[in-house]
Amino acid sequence: MALETFPYDAADFLDTPEGVEEYLIASFEDAAEFGDPRIITKALGNVARAQGMTRMAEDANLSRTALYRALSDQGRPELATIFKVMQALGLRLAPVRVDTAA
């Protein structure tokens, strides 16, 4: 009997502000743990798709094309773009001390 699989898209489950916040927190932590900022780019792209790319671009005061490009798989968004997207989501970037004892 073959294993039946279904496509998974994180954007389908990002339907509350709390869910978006927790998803981004986990994404930022994973990016720090694995040293891979593309995890953040991918997560922000998923959130933007869940919110609606056009609406997110308007809320972030960016063009839709620029937002798509920045958050694509090949995108390398500037800090200013990440900042604008986070603000549009009602979130902010904040430094968190890393426990060096661990």
C-alpha positions as protocol buffer text, in pm:
chain_id: "A"
residue {
  index: 1
  type: MET
  ca { x: 0 y: 0 z: 0 }
}
residue {
  index: 2
  type: ALA
  ca { x: 151 y: 331 z: -112 }
}
residue {
  index: 3
  type: LEU
  ca { x: 178 y: 614 z: 135 }
}
residue {
  index: 4
  type: GLU
  ca { x: -56 y: 895 z: 37 }
}
residue {
  index: 5
  type: THR
  ca { x: 92 y: 1242 z: 80 }
}
residue {
  index: 6
  type: PHE
  ca { x: -56 y: 1588 z: 54 }
}
residue {
  index: 7
  type: PRO
  ca { x: 110 y: 1919 z: -31 }
}
residue {
  index: 8
  type: TYR
  ca { x: 194 y: 2135 z: 270 }
}
residue {
  index: 9
  type: ASP
  ca { x: 196 y: 2511 z: 261 }
}
residue {
  index: 10
  type: ALA
  ca { x: 267 y: 2694 z: 586 }
}
residue {
  index: 11
  type: ALA
  ca { x: 72 y: 2995 z: 456 }
}
residue {
  index: 12
  type: ASP
  ca { x: -248 y: 2790 z: 483 }
}
residue {
  index: 13
  type: PHE
  ca { x: -211 y: 2782 z: 863 }
}
residue {
  index: 14
  type: LEU
  ca { x: -103 y: 3141 z: 933 }
}
residue {
  index: 15
  type: ASP
  ca { x: -451 y: 3274 z: 995 }
}
residue {
  index: 16
  type: THR
  ca { x: -416 y: 3454 z: 1329 }
}
residue {
  index: 17
  type: PRO
  ca { x: -181 y: 3729 z: 1449 }
}
residue {
  index: 18
  type: GLU
  ca { x: -67 y: 3500 z: 1730 }
}
residue {
  index: 19
  type: GLY
  ca { x: 8 y: 3219 z: 1486 }
}
residue {
  index: 20
  type: VAL
  ca { x: 209 y: 3453 z: 1265 }
}
residue {
  index: 21
  type: GLU
  ca { x: 405 y: 3581 z: 1564 }
}
residue {
  index: 22
  type: GLU
  ca { x: 489 y: 3232 z: 1693 }
}
residue {
  index: 23
  type: TYR
  ca { x: 584 y: 3115 z: 1345 }
}
residue {
  index: 24
  type: LEU
  ca { x: 820 y: 3408 z: 1295 }
}
residue {
  index: 25
  type: ILE
  ca { x: 972 y: 3367 z: 1642 }
}
residue {
  index: 26
  type: ALA
  ca { x: 1046 y: 3002 z: 1563 }
}
residue {
  index: 27
  type: SER
  ca { x: 1183 y: 3097 z: 1222 }
}
residue {
  index: 28
  type: PHE
  ca { x: 1419 y: 3359 z: 1366 }
}
residue {
  index: 29
  type: GLU
  ca { x: 1537 y: 3107 z: 1628 }
}
residue {
  index: 30
  type: ASP
  ca { x: 1596 y: 2840 z: 1362 }
}
residue {
  index: 31
  type: ALA
  ca { x: 1785 y: 3090 z: 1146 }
}
residue {
  index: 32
  type: ALA
  ca { x: 2010 y: 3174 z: 1441 }
}
residue {
  index: 33
  type: GLU
  ca { x: 2061 y: 2808 z: 1533 }
}
residue {
  index: 34
  type: PHE
  ca { x: 2147 y: 2698 z: 1180 }
}
residue {
  index: 35
  type: GLY
  ca { x: 2318 y: 3019 z: 1072 }
}
residue {
  index: 36
  type: ASP
  ca { x: 2088 y: 3048 z: 772 }
}
residue {
  index: 37
  type: PRO
  ca { x: 1908 y: 3380 z: 716 }
}
residue {
  index: 38
  type: ARG
  ca { x: 1717 y: 3228 z: 423 }
}
residue {
  index: 39
  type: ILE
  ca { x: 1490 y: 3068 z: 684 }
}
residue {
  index: 40
  type: ILE
  ca { x: 1371 y: 3417 z: 781 }
}
residue {
  index: 41
  type: THR
  ca { x: 1322 y: 3517 z: 417 }
}
residue {
  index: 42
  type: LYS
  ca { x: 1117 y: 3203 z: 351 }
}
residue {
  index: 43
  type: ALA
  ca { x: 907 y: 3255 z: 665 }
}
residue {
  index: 44
  type: LEU
  ca { x: 834 y: 3619 z: 580 }
}
residue {
  index: 45
  type: GLY
  ca { x: 738 y: 3509 z: 228 }
}
residue {
  index: 46
  type: ASN
  ca { x: 495 y: 3253 z: 370 }
}
residue {
  index: 47
  type: VAL
  ca { x: 342 y: 3515 z: 598 }
}
residue {
  index: 48
  type: ALA
  ca { x: 313 y: 3765 z: 312 }
}
residue {
  index: 49
  type: ARG
  ca { x: 135 y: 3506 z: 97 }
}
residue {
  index: 50
  type: ALA
  ca { x: -99 y: 3421 z: 386 }
}
residue {
  index: 51
  type: GLN
  ca { x: -183 y: 3789 z: 437 }
}
residue {
  index: 52
  type: GLY
  ca { x: -207 y: 3855 z: 65 }
}
residue {
  index: 53
  type: MET
  ca { x: 100 y: 3981 z: -114 }
}
residue {
  index: 54
  type: THR
  ca { x: -69 y: 4295 z: -246 }
}
residue {
  index: 55
  type: ARG
  ca { x: -202 y: 4393 z: 96 }
}
residue {
  index: 56
  type: MET
  ca { x: 132 y: 4320 z: 262 }
}
residue {
  index: 57
  type: ALA
  ca { x: 316 y: 4530 z: 4 }
}
residue {
  index: 58
  type: GLU
  ca { x: 76 y: 4821 z: 60 }
}
residue {
  index: 59
  type: ASP
  ca { x: 102 y: 4791 z: 441 }
}
residue {
  index: 60
  type: ALA
  ca { x: 483 y: 4780 z: 417 }
}
residue {
  index: 61
  type: ASN
  ca { x: 491 y: 5071 z: 172 }
}
residue {
  index: 62
  type: LEU
  ca { x: 669 y: 4859 z: -90 }
}
residue {
  index: 63
  type: SER
  ca { x: 579 y: 4771 z: -445 }
}
residue {
  index: 64
  type: ARG
  ca { x: 429 y: 4427 z: -491 }
}
residue {
  index: 65
  type: THR
  ca { x: 707 y: 4336 z: -734 }
}
residue {
  index: 66
  type: ALA
  ca { x: 980 y: 4445 z: -493 }
}
residue {
  index: 67
  type: LEU
  ca { x: 823 y: 4244 z: -211 }
}
residue {
  index: 68
  type: TYR
  ca { x: 790 y: 3932 z: -428 }
}
residue {
  index: 69
  type: ARG
  ca { x: 1151 y: 3968 z: -540 }
}
residue {
  index: 70
  type: ALA
  ca { x: 1287 y: 4025 z: -188 }
}
residue {
  index: 71
  type: LEU
  ca { x: 1098 y: 3731 z: -37 }
}
residue {
  index: 72
  type: SER
  ca { x: 1152 y: 3483 z: -321 }
}
residue {
  index: 73
  type: ASP
  ca { x: 1373 y: 3176 z: -290 }
}
residue {
  index: 74
  type: GLN
  ca { x: 1656 y: 3373 z: -451 }
}
residue {
  index: 75
  type: GLY
  ca { x: 1574 y: 3692 z: -262 }
}
residue {
  index: 76
  type: ARG
  ca { x: 1816 y: 3863 z: -28 }
}
residue {
  index: 77
  type: PRO
  ca { x: 1603 y: 4131 z: 136 }
}
residue {
  index: 78
  type: GLU
  ca { x: 1768 y: 4435 z: 284 }
}
residue {
  index: 79
  type: LEU
  ca { x: 1725 y: 4495 z: 655 }
}
residue {
  index: 80
  type: ALA
  ca { x: 1502 y: 4792 z: 570 }
}
residue {
  index: 81
  type: THR
  ca { x: 1265 y: 4559 z: 383 }
}
residue {
  index: 82
  type: ILE
  ca { x: 1252 y: 4312 z: 671 }
}
residue {
  index: 83
  type: PHE
  ca { x: 1191 y: 4602 z: 908 }
}
residue {
  index: 84
  type: LYS
  ca { x: 901 y: 4733 z: 697 }
}
residue {
  index: 85
  type: VAL
  ca { x: 739 y: 4389 z: 669 }
}
residue {
  index: 86
  type: MET
  ca { x: 769 y: 4329 z: 1042 }
}
residue {
  index: 87
  type: GLN
  ca { x: 617 y: 4671 z: 1114 }
}
residue {
  index: 88
  type: ALA
  ca { x: 332 y: 4599 z: 873 }
}
residue {
  index: 89
  type: LEU
  ca { x: 264 y: 4285 z: 1078 }
}
residue {
  index: 90
  type: GLY
  ca { x: 261 y: 4484 z: 1400 }
}
residue {
  index: 91
  type: LEU
  ca { x: 589 y: 4327 z: 1511 }
}
residue {
  index: 92
  type: ARG
  ca { x: 938 y: 4464 z: 1561 }
}
residue {
  index: 93
  type: LEU
  ca { x: 1291 y: 4337 z: 1550 }
}
residue {
  index: 94
  type: ALA
  ca { x: 1451 y: 4335 z: 1891 }
}
residue {
  index: 95
  type: PRO
  ca { x: 1788 y: 4212 z: 2016 }
}
residue {
  index: 96
  type: VAL
  ca { x: 1782 y: 3914 z: 2248 }
}
residue {
  index: 97
  type: ARG
  ca { x: 2085 y: 3816 z: 2453 }
}
residue {
  index: 98
  type: VAL
  ca { x: 2219 y: 3473 z: 2371 }
}
residue {
  index: 99
  type: ASP
  ca { x: 2297 y: 3266 z: 2675 }
}
residue {
  index: 100
  type: THR
  ca { x: 2668 y: 3189 z: 2624 }
}
residue {
  index: 101
  type: ALA
  ca { x: 2674 y: 2949 z: 2918 }
}
residue {
  index: 102
  type: ALA
  ca { x: 2486 y: 2680 z: 2724 }
}
